[in-house]
């Protein structure tokens, strides 16, 4: 199964609804299994820095096949992967808000959310994932 | 007046409808007056190269305050601006498909479309502009 | 169908055989449908410039869904897409040697060859494609 | 002695065999004494992030004339080389998996492996080195 634009928009809108509910404007990006952009929305008032961070969280989730939050511990000073945040043209984001999208176990894309605290970003990303799974 | 996410989506959807009508999947991007991304959609089947080209057409339209097609003549060999296509980190696109978005004479953003021939890209971009003006 | 490493190596070896036959060392790269690297070989004595050009020919073939030679005419001065060679982070190569790889009509990857004249590069790329189709 | 394509492939295949034995798909890259790409293979299922990391581990091993694991300690916060991970266009990887290739004491290239834990990457890189030394 390929992730298409309709599915991506549905996920983004669910993430946006969550962002609105908590009162923090976000940028939400969905990429496909090749880590290529499918759709990106910047909510009114969202941080400009979040444009790139959101995209790279989605990229990282596909490129590492794990949530970006899973990279945080190993990427700290003194830990095995310290320095990975500047690898791969500095596209690897090592804090939460990026999640792989899987369908029947297969990696089909990634969603990345940026704009609030890490916890807020993760909550919005999870809302996007939940919308996808409901389809 | 600022261009917001809702307006951007309306424009993008109008461009997508035109793209569907002519049977060529497109990538459509809208940026704001600061040339920063508001929204980007890649229609199913659109060229991967169009992700970046669409974004940079929108960028170019804001950054030069003119349609990208207006840069084509001056950017040819022997003409005054030859070489401009590789200026500004190669973000300046000198063929059609990018348009400034104006409201009551004020520049409020740009739309960029890529995926088909220059004429097809321009037709879709103009469809997006028309939708905005109707709101 | 996904292009895998074994298929990519088979294609690369066929391109290398052709390159050996004509006496010009080449760099040959295969990317998948997401335009991500699968394999790259630099034959002994091949040009260093060909490392990047070969990769970007393969990228271009996937990202534009056409042989890179098809972009040559439209990308010339005075033609509709002049300037496209510096678009998409200057990854778009507009001379021959890159080919999309299709299986039953579906785009599954791209092959890019660089090291000799355009005609030589194209001949080696076509040898790679032929090997794939025989599998 | 120069490292050639045949030697590089032999090393890569040995690294791949080790990767298969431990059940983790890897990307393996070999560069020459000029730190330029000789060959790169991405095993089926290997992480997309490993394409660049593998290449840059090989680069780093040649560019610093030491295993990438040797940079880890000095690159930590508070240590003499903290910050080196973002030097040299962020190509310097400071965790294990990259090794210089030496022949009779002379640096002739580097191998970089990425895809698993640092220990797994190092084990596969060492398997590649061992194959070379056996030739």
Coordinates of C-alpha atoms in Angstrom, one line a residue:
Chain A
X1 CA 0.0 0.0 0.0
X2 CA 1.2 3.5 -0.9
X3 CA 0.4 6.5 1.1
X4 CA -1.5 9.0 -1.1
X5 CA -2.3 12.7 -0.8
X6 CA -5.8 12.0 0.5
X7 CA -4.5 9.9 3.4
X8 CA -1.8 12.5 4.1
X9 CA -4.3 15.3 4.3
X10 CA -6.5 13.3 6.6
X11 CA -3.6 12.8 8.9
X12 CA -2.5 16.4 8.8
X13 CA -6.0 17.6 9.5
X14 CA -6.3 15.3 12.6
X15 CA -2.9 16.6 13.8
X16 CA -4.1 20.2 13.2
X17 CA -7.3 19.6 15.2
X18 CA -5.3 18.4 18.1
X19 CA -3.0 21.4 17.8
X20 CA -6.0 23.7 17.8
X21 CA -7.4 21.9 20.8
X22 CA -4.3 22.6 22.8
X23 CA -3.9 26.1 21.4
X24 CA -0.5 25.8 19.8
X25 CA -0.1 26.3 16.0
X26 CA 2.0 23.6 14.3
X27 CA 3.6 22.7 11.1
X28 CA 2.7 19.1 10.0
X29 CA 4.4 17.2 7.2
X30 CA 3.8 13.8 5.7
X31 CA 6.4 12.0 3.6
X32 CA 6.1 8.7 1.7
X33 CA 8.2 5.5 2.1
X34 CA 11.0 7.0 0.0
X35 CA 11.1 10.0 2.5
X36 CA 9.8 12.3 -0.2
X37 CA 7.3 15.1 0.6
X38 CA 3.6 14.3 0.2
X39 CA 2.1 17.3 2.0
X40 CA 3.0 20.0 4.4
X41 CA 0.7 22.5 6.2
X42 CA 1.8 25.4 8.3
X43 CA -1.0 26.6 10.7
X44 CA -1.4 30.3 11.0
X45 CA 1.1 31.6 13.6
X46 CA 3.3 28.5 13.6
X47 CA 7.0 29.0 14.0
X48 CA 9.1 29.5 10.9
X49 CA 11.7 27.1 12.3
X50 CA 9.0 24.4 12.4
X51 CA 8.8 24.3 8.6
X52 CA 12.1 22.6 8.4
X53 CA 12.0 20.7 11.7
X54 CA 8.6 19.2 10.9
X55 CA 9.8 18.1 7.5
X56 CA 13.0 16.6 8.9
X57 CA 11.1 14.8 11.7
X58 CA 9.0 13.1 9.1
X59 CA 12.2 12.4 7.1
X60 CA 14.0 11.0 10.1
X61 CA 11.1 8.7 11.1
X62 CA 11.2 7.1 7.6
X63 CA 15.0 7.1 7.3
X64 CA 15.6 5.4 10.7
X65 CA 12.3 3.4 10.8
X66 CA 11.6 4.6 14.3
X67 CA 9.9 7.5 16.2
X68 CA 12.3 10.5 16.5
X69 CA 11.9 10.3 20.2
X70 CA 13.6 6.9 20.2
X71 CA 16.8 8.7 19.0
X72 CA 16.9 11.1 21.9
X73 CA 18.5 8.8 24.5
X74 CA 21.2 7.3 22.2
X75 CA 22.1 10.7 20.8
X76 CA 23.0 12.4 24.1
X77 CA 26.5 13.2 25.0
X78 CA 28.3 10.1 26.3
X79 CA 25.8 7.8 24.6
X80 CA 26.6 5.5 21.6
X81 CA 25.1 7.7 18.8
X82 CA 26.2 11.2 20.1
X83 CA 26.7 13.3 17.0
X84 CA 24.0 11.6 14.9
X85 CA 22.0 14.9 15.0
X86 CA 24.4 16.4 12.5
X87 CA 24.6 13.4 10.2
X88 CA 22.8 13.0 6.9
X89 CA 23.1 16.7 6.1
X90 CA 21.8 17.5 9.6
X91 CA 18.4 16.2 8.6
X92 CA 18.2 13.7 11.6
X93 CA 16.0 15.2 14.4
X94 CA 16.6 13.5 17.7
X95 CA 13.6 14.7 19.7
X96 CA 10.0 13.7 19.6
X97 CA 7.4 14.6 17.0
X98 CA 8.2 12.3 14.1
X99 CA 6.6 8.9 13.7
X100 CA 6.8 6.2 11.0
X101 CA 3.5 5.3 9.4
X102 CA 3.0 1.6 9.0
X103 CA 0.3 -0.4 7.3
X104 CA 0.1 -4.1 8.2
X105 CA 3.7 -3.9 9.4
X106 CA 5.1 -2.2 6.3
X107 CA 6.7 1.2 6.5
X108 CA 4.7 3.4 4.1
X109 CA 5.7 6.9 5.3
X110 CA 6.3 9.3 8.1
X111 CA 4.6 12.2 9.8
X112 CA 6.5 15.1 11.5
X113 CA 5.0 17.8 13.8
X114 CA 6.7 20.8 15.1
X115 CA 5.6 24.0 16.8
X116 CA 5.2 23.4 20.5
X117 CA 6.9 21.4 23.3
X118 CA 8.1 18.0 22.4
X119 CA 5.1 16.5 24.3
X120 CA 2.7 18.7 22.3
X121 CA 4.3 17.8 19.0
X122 CA 4.2 14.1 19.8
X123 CA 0.5 14.4 20.9
X124 CA -0.4 16.0 17.5
X125 CA 1.7 13.4 15.6
X126 CA -0.1 10.6 17.4
X127 CA -3.5 12.2 16.6
X128 CA -2.4 12.1 12.9
X129 CA -1.5 8.5 13.1
X130 CA -4.7 7.6 14.9
X131 CA -6.7 9.2 12.0
X132 CA -4.8 7.2 9.5
X133 CA -5.5 4.0 11.3
X134 CA -9.2 4.7 11.3
X135 CA -9.4 5.0 7.6
Chain B
X1 CA -4.0 41.2 4.7
X2 CA -2.0 38.1 5.4
X3 CA -2.3 34.9 3.4
X4 CA -3.4 32.2 5.8
X5 CA -3.5 28.4 5.6
X6 CA -7.2 28.3 4.6
X7 CA -6.6 30.6 1.7
X8 CA -3.6 28.6 0.6
X9 CA -5.5 25.4 0.7
X10 CA -8.3 26.9 -1.4
X11 CA -5.8 28.0 -4.0
X12 CA -4.0 24.7 -4.0
X13 CA -7.3 22.7 -4.4
X14 CA -8.2 24.9 -7.3
X15 CA -4.9 24.3 -8.9
X16 CA -5.3 20.6 -8.3
X17 CA -8.7 20.6 -9.9
X18 CA -7.3 22.2 -13.0
X19 CA -4.4 19.6 -13.0
X20 CA -6.9 16.8 -12.7
X21 CA -9.0 18.3 -15.6
X22 CA -5.9 18.2 -17.8
X23 CA -4.8 14.9 -16.5
X24 CA -1.4 15.8 -15.3
X25 CA -0.5 15.3 -11.6
X26 CA 1.2 18.4 -10.1
X27 CA 2.9 19.6 -7.0
X28 CA 1.5 22.9 -5.7
X29 CA 3.1 25.2 -3.1
X30 CA 2.0 28.4 -1.5
X31 CA 4.4 30.7 0.4
X32 CA 3.7 33.8 2.3
X33 CA 5.0 37.4 1.9
X34 CA 8.2 36.4 3.7
X35 CA 8.6 33.6 1.1
X36 CA 8.1 31.0 3.8
X37 CA 6.1 27.8 3.1
X38 CA 2.4 27.9 4.0
X39 CA 1.4 24.6 2.3
X40 CA 2.5 22.1 -0.2
X41 CA 0.6 19.2 -1.8
X42 CA 2.0 16.6 -4.1
X43 CA -0.7 14.9 -6.1
X44 CA -0.5 11.2 -6.5
X45 CA 1.9 10.4 -9.3
X46 CA 3.5 13.8 -9.6
X47 CA 7.2 14.0 -10.4
X48 CA 9.6 14.0 -7.4
X49 CA 11.6 16.8 -9.1
X50 CA 8.4 18.9 -8.9
X51 CA 8.6 19.0 -5.1
X52 CA 11.5 21.4 -5.1
X53 CA 10.7 23.2 -8.3
X54 CA 7.2 24.0 -7.2
X55 CA 8.5 25.4 -3.9
X56 CA 11.1 27.4 -5.7
X57 CA 8.7 28.8 -8.2
X58 CA 6.6 30.1 -5.3
X59 CA 9.8 31.4 -3.7
X60 CA 10.9 33.1 -6.9
X61 CA 7.6 34.8 -7.4
X62 CA 7.8 36.4 -4.0
X63 CA 11.5 37.1 -4.0
X64 CA 11.4 38.8 -7.4
X65 CA 7.8 40.2 -7.2
X66 CA 7.0 38.9 -10.6
X67 CA 5.8 35.7 -12.3
X68 CA 8.6 33.3 -13.0
X69 CA 7.8 33.4 -16.7
X70 CA 8.8 37.0 -16.7
X71 CA 12.4 36.0 -15.9
X72 CA 12.8 33.7 -18.9
X73 CA 13.7 36.3 -21.5
X74 CA 16.1 38.3 -19.4
X75 CA 17.8 35.1 -18.1
X76 CA 18.8 33.8 -21.5
X77 CA 22.4 33.7 -22.7
X78 CA 23.4 37.2 -24.0
X79 CA 20.6 38.9 -22.1
X80 CA 21.0 41.1 -19.0
X81 CA 20.3 38.6 -16.3
X82 CA 21.9 35.5 -17.8
X83 CA 23.1 33.4 -14.8
X84 CA 20.4 34.4 -12.5
X85 CA 19.0 30.8 -12.5
X86 CA 21.9 29.7 -10.3
X87 CA 21.8 32.7 -8.0
X88 CA 20.3 32.7 -4.5
X89 CA 21.3 29.1 -3.8
X90 CA 19.8 28.1 -7.2
X91 CA 16.3 28.8 -5.9
X92 CA 15.4 31.2 -8.7
X93 CA 13.3 29.4 -11.4
X94 CA 13.2 31.2 -14.7
X95 CA 10.3 29.4 -16.4
X96 CA 6.6 29.7 -15.9
X97 CA 4.5 28.3 -13.1
X98 CA 5.2 30.7 -10.3
X99 CA 3.0 33.7 -9.6
X100 CA 3.0 36.4 -6.9
X101 CA -0.3 36.6 -5.0
X102 CA -1.4 40.2 -4.5
X103 CA -4.3 41.6 -2.5
X104 CA -5.3 45.2 -3.3
X105 CA -1.9 45.7 -4.9
X106 CA 0.0 44.4 -1.9
X107 CA 2.2 41.3 -2.3
X108 CA 1.0 38.8 0.2
X109 CA 2.6 35.5 -1.1
X110 CA 3.3 33.3 -4.1
X111 CA 2.1 30.1 -5.7
X112 CA 4.2 27.6 -7.6
X113 CA 3.1 24.7 -9.7
X114 CA 5.3 22.0 -11.3
X115 CA 4.5 18.7 -12.9
X116 CA 3.7 19.3 -16.6
X117 CA 4.7 21.5 -19.4
X118 CA 5.3 25.1 -18.6
X119 CA 2.0 26.0 -20.1
X120 CA 0.2 23.4 -18.0
X121 CA 2.0 24.5 -14.9
X122 CA 1.0 28.1 -15.6
X123 CA -2.6 27.2 -16.3
X124 CA -2.8 25.5 -12.9
X125 CA -1.2 28.3 -11.1
X126 CA -3.6 30.8 -12.7
X127 CA -6.5 28.6 -11.6
X128 CA -5.1 28.8 -8.1
X129 CA -4.9 32.6 -8.3
X130 CA -8.4 32.8 -9.6
X131 CA -9.8 30.9 -6.7
X132 CA -8.1 33.3 -4.3
X133 CA -9.5 36.3 -6.0
X134 CA -13.0 34.9 -5.8
X135 CA -13.0 34.5 -2.0
Chain C
X1 CA 7.8 -4.9 -7.5
X2 CA 10.7 -3.3 -5.7
X3 CA 14.1 -3.1 -7.1
X4 CA 16.5 -4.9 -4.8
X5 CA 20.3 -5.0 -4.4
X6 CA 20.7 -8.1 -6.4
X7 CA 18.9 -6.6 -9.4
X8 CA 20.8 -3.4 -9.1
X9 CA 24.2 -5.3 -9.0
X10 CA 23.2 -7.3 -12.1
X11 CA 22.4 -4.1 -13.9
X12 CA 25.6 -2.4 -12.8
X13 CA 27.7 -5.4 -13.9
X14 CA 26.1 -5.4 -17.3
X15 CA 26.8 -1.7 -17.7
X16 CA 30.4 -2.3 -16.6
X17 CA 30.8 -5.1 -19.2
X18 CA 29.7 -2.7 -21.9
X19 CA 32.1 0.0 -20.5
X20 CA 34.9 -2.5 -20.6
X21 CA 34.1 -3.5 -24.1
X22 CA 34.3 0.1 -25.3
X23 CA 37.4 0.7 -23.1
X24 CA 36.0 3.6 -21.0
X25 CA 35.8 3.3 -17.2
X26 CA 32.4 4.4 -15.9
X27 CA 30.6 5.1 -12.6
X28 CA 27.3 3.4 -12.5
X29 CA 24.5 4.1 -9.9
X30 CA 21.1 2.5 -9.3
X31 CA 18.5 4.2 -7.2
X32 CA 15.0 3.0 -6.2
X33 CA 11.6 4.4 -6.9
X34 CA 12.0 6.9 -4.1
X35 CA 15.2 8.1 -5.8
X36 CA 17.3 6.7 -2.9
X37 CA 20.7 5.0 -3.6
X38 CA 20.7 1.2 -3.9
X39 CA 24.2 0.7 -5.3
X40 CA 27.1 2.6 -6.9
X41 CA 30.3 1.3 -8.4
X42 CA 33.2 3.3 -9.7
X43 CA 35.3 1.4 -12.2
X44 CA 39.1 1.7 -11.8
X45 CA 40.2 4.9 -13.5
X46 CA 36.8 6.4 -13.8
X47 CA 36.5 10.2 -13.5
X48 CA 35.9 11.6 -10.0
X49 CA 33.3 13.9 -11.4
X50 CA 31.3 10.9 -12.6
X51 CA 30.6 9.9 -9.0
X52 CA 28.1 12.7 -8.5
X53 CA 27.0 12.9 -12.1
X54 CA 26.2 9.2 -12.3
X55 CA 24.2 9.4 -9.1
X56 CA 22.3 12.5 -10.2
X57 CA 21.5 11.0 -13.6
X58 CA 19.9 8.1 -11.8
X59 CA 18.1 10.6 -9.5
X60 CA 16.9 12.7 -12.4
X61 CA 15.5 9.7 -14.3
X62 CA 13.3 8.8 -11.3
X63 CA 12.5 12.4 -10.4
X64 CA 11.4 13.3 -13.9
X65 CA 10.2 9.8 -15.0
X66 CA 12.1 10.1 -18.2
X67 CA 15.6 9.5 -19.7
X68 CA 17.9 12.4 -18.9
X69 CA 18.5 12.7 -22.6
X70 CA 14.9 13.8 -23.0
X71 CA 15.6 16.9 -21.0
X72 CA 18.4 18.1 -23.2
X73 CA 16.3 19.7 -25.9
X74 CA 13.9 21.5 -23.6
X75 CA 16.7 22.7 -21.3
X76 CA 18.6 24.5 -24.0
X77 CA 18.8 28.3 -24.1
X78 CA 15.7 29.7 -25.6
X79 CA 13.7 26.6 -24.9
X80 CA 10.9 26.2 -22.4
X81 CA 12.8 24.7 -19.5
X82 CA 16.1 26.5 -19.8
X83 CA 17.5 26.8 -16.3
X84 CA 16.1 23.5 -15.1
X85 CA 19.7 22.1 -14.9
X86 CA 20.2 24.2 -11.7
X87 CA 16.8 23.4 -10.2
X88 CA 16.3 20.8 -7.4
X89 CA 19.6 21.6 -5.7
X90 CA 21.3 21.2 -9.1
X91 CA 20.6 17.5 -9.1
X92 CA 18.9 17.5 -12.5
X93 CA 21.2 16.4 -15.2
X94 CA 20.0 17.3 -18.7
X95 CA 22.2 15.1 -20.9
X96 CA 22.0 11.4 -21.6
X97 CA 23.1 8.5 -19.4
X98 CA 20.2 8.3 -16.9
X99 CA 17.2 6.0 -17.5
X100 CA 14.1 5.2 -15.6
X101 CA 13.7 1.5 -14.7
X102 CA 10.2 0.2 -15.2
X103 CA 8.6 -3.1 -14.5
X104 CA 5.3 -3.8 -16.2
X105 CA 4.9 -0.1 -16.7
X106 CA 5.6 0.9 -13.1
X107 CA 8.5 3.1 -12.3
X108 CA 10.7 1.1 -9.9
X109 CA 14.0 3.0 -10.0
X110 CA 16.7 4.6 -12.2
X111 CA 20.1 3.9 -13.5
X112 CA 22.8 6.5 -14.2
X113 CA 26.1 6.2 -16.0
X114 CA 28.9 8.7 -16.4
X115 CA 32.5 8.5 -17.5
X116 CA 32.6 8.8 -21.3
X117 CA 30.8 10.7 -24.0
X118 CA 27.1 11.0 -23.7
X119 CA 26.6 8.3 -26.3
X120 CA 29.0 6.0 -24.5
X121 CA 27.2 6.6 -21.2
X122 CA 23.8 6.0 -22.8
X123 CA 25.1 2.7 -24.4
X124 CA 26.2 1.5 -21.0
X125 CA 23.0 2.5 -19.3
X126 CA 21.0 0.7 -21.9
X127 CA 23.1 -2.4 -21.4
X128 CA 22.2 -2.2 -17.7
X129 CA 18.5 -1.9 -18.5
X130 CA 18.7 -4.8 -20.9
X131 CA 20.2 -7.0 -18.2
X132 CA 17.4 -6.1 -15.9
X133 CA 14.7 -7.0 -18.4
X134 CA 16.3 -10.4 -19.0
X135 CA 16.0 -11.4 -15.4
Chain D
X1 CA 49.0 -0.1 -3.9
X2 CA 45.7 1.4 -4.8
X3 CA 42.4 0.1 -3.7
X4 CA 40.4 -1.0 -6.7
X5 CA 36.8 -1.8 -7.4
X6 CA 37.3 -5.6 -7.1
X7 CA 38.9 -5.2 -3.7
X8 CA 36.1 -2.9 -2.6
X9 CA 33.4 -5.3 -3.6
X10 CA 35.2 -8.2 -1.8
X11 CA 35.2 -6.1 1.3
X12 CA 31.6 -5.0 0.9
X13 CA 30.4 -8.6 0.4
X14 CA 32.2 -9.8 3.5
X15 CA 30.6 -7.0 5.5
X16 CA 27.2 -8.0 4.0
X17 CA 27.7 -11.6 4.9
X18 CA 28.4 -10.6 8.5
X19 CA 25.3 -8.3 8.4
X20 CA 23.2 -11.2 7.1
X21 CA 24.6 -13.5 9.8
X22 CA 23.5 -11.1 12.5
X23 CA 20.2 -10.3 10.8
X24 CA 20.6 -6.6 10.3
X25 CA 20.6 -5.1 6.8
X26 CA 23.4 -2.6 6.4
X27 CA 24.7 0.0 4.0
X28 CA 28.4 -0.5 3.2
X29 CA 30.7 2.0 1.5
X30 CA 34.3 1.9 0.5
X31 CA 36.3 5.0 -0.5
X32 CA 39.8 5.4 -1.8
X33 CA 42.9 7.2 -0.4
X34 CA 41.4 10.4 -1.8
X35 CA 38.3 9.8 0.2
X36 CA 36.3 9.4 -3.0
X37 CA 33.6 6.8 -3.4
X38 CA 34.6 3.4 -4.9
X39 CA 31.5 1.4 -4.2
X40 CA 28.4 1.5 -2.1
X41 CA 25.7 -1.2 -1.5
X42 CA 22.5 -0.8 0.4
X43 CA 21.2 -4.2 1.5
X44 CA 17.4 -4.7 1.1
X45 CA 15.6 -3.2 4.1
X46 CA 18.6 -1.1 5.3
X47 CA 17.8 2.3 6.8
X48 CA 17.7 5.3 4.4
X49 CA 19.7 7.3 6.9
X50 CA 22.5 4.8 6.6
X51 CA 23.2 5.7 3.0
X52 CA 24.8 9.0 4.0
X53 CA 26.1 7.8 7.4
X54 CA 27.9 4.8 5.8
X55 CA 29.5 7.1 3.2
X56 CA 30.6 9.6 5.8
X57 CA 32.0 7.0 8.1
X58 CA 34.2 5.8 5.3
X59 CA 35.1 9.5 4.5
X60 CA 35.9 10.2 8.1
X61 CA 38.1 7.2 8.5
X62 CA 40.3 8.4 5.6
X63 CA 40.0 12.1 6.4
X64 CA 41.1 11.6 10.0
X65 CA 43.3 8.5 9.4
X66 CA 41.6 6.7 12.3
X67 CA 38.6 4.5 13.1
X68 CA 35.5 6.7 13.7
X69 CA 35.1 5.1 17.1
X70 CA 38.4 6.8 18.1
X71 CA 36.7 10.2 17.7
X72 CA 33.9 9.5 20.1
X73 CA 35.7 10.3 23.3
X74 CA 37.5 13.4 22.2
X75 CA 34.3 14.7 20.6
X76 CA 32.2 14.7 23.8
X77 CA 31.1 17.9 25.5
X78 CA 34.0 19.1 27.7
X79 CA 36.6 17.2 25.7
X80 CA 39.2 18.8 23.4
X81 CA 37.4 18.2 20.0
X82 CA 33.8 18.8 21.1
X83 CA 32.0 20.2 18.0
X84 CA 34.0 18.3 15.5
X85 CA 30.9 16.3 14.5
X86 CA 29.6 19.4 12.7
X87 CA 32.9 20.3 11.1
X88 CA 33.8 19.6 7.5
X89 CA 30.3 20.1 6.2
X90 CA 29.0 17.7 9.0
X91 CA 30.7 14.8 7.2
X92 CA 32.7 13.7 10.3
X93 CA 31.0 10.9 12.1
X94 CA 32.2 10.3 15.7
X95 CA 30.8 6.9 16.4
X96 CA 32.0 3.5 15.3
X97 CA 31.6 1.8 12.0
X98 CA 34.2 3.5 9.9
X99 CA 37.8 2.2 9.5
X100 CA 40.8 3.2 7.6
X101 CA 42.1 0.6 5.1
X102 CA 45.9 0.2 5.2
X103 CA 48.2 -1.9 3.1
X104 CA 51.8 -2.4 4.5
X105 CA 51.2 0.7 6.7
X106 CA 50.0 2.9 4.0
X107 CA 46.5 4.4 4.0
X108 CA 44.7 3.3 0.9
X109 CA 41.1 3.9 1.7
X110 CA 38.3 3.6 4.2
X111 CA 35.2 1.4 4.8
X112 CA 32.0 2.7 6.5
X113 CA 29.1 0.6 7.7
X114 CA 25.8 1.8 9.0
X115 CA 22.4 0.1 9.8
X116 CA 22.5 -1.4 13.2
X117 CA 23.9 -0.6 16.6
X118 CA 27.4 0.8 16.8
X119 CA 28.8 -2.6 17.8
X120 CA 27.0 -4.3 14.9
X121 CA 28.3 -1.7 12.4
X122 CA 31.8 -2.1 13.8
X123 CA 31.6 -5.9 13.5
X124 CA 30.6 -5.7 9.9
X125 CA 33.3 -3.2 9.1
X126 CA 35.9 -5.4 10.7
X127 CA 34.6 -8.4 8.7
X128 CA 35.2 -6.3 5.6
X129 CA 38.7 -5.4 6.6
X130 CA 39.5 -9.0 7.4
X131 CA 38.4 -10.0 3.8
X132 CA 40.7 -7.5 2.4
X133 CA 43.7 -8.6 4.4
X134 CA 43.1 -12.2 3.3
X135 CA 43.4 -11.3 -0.4

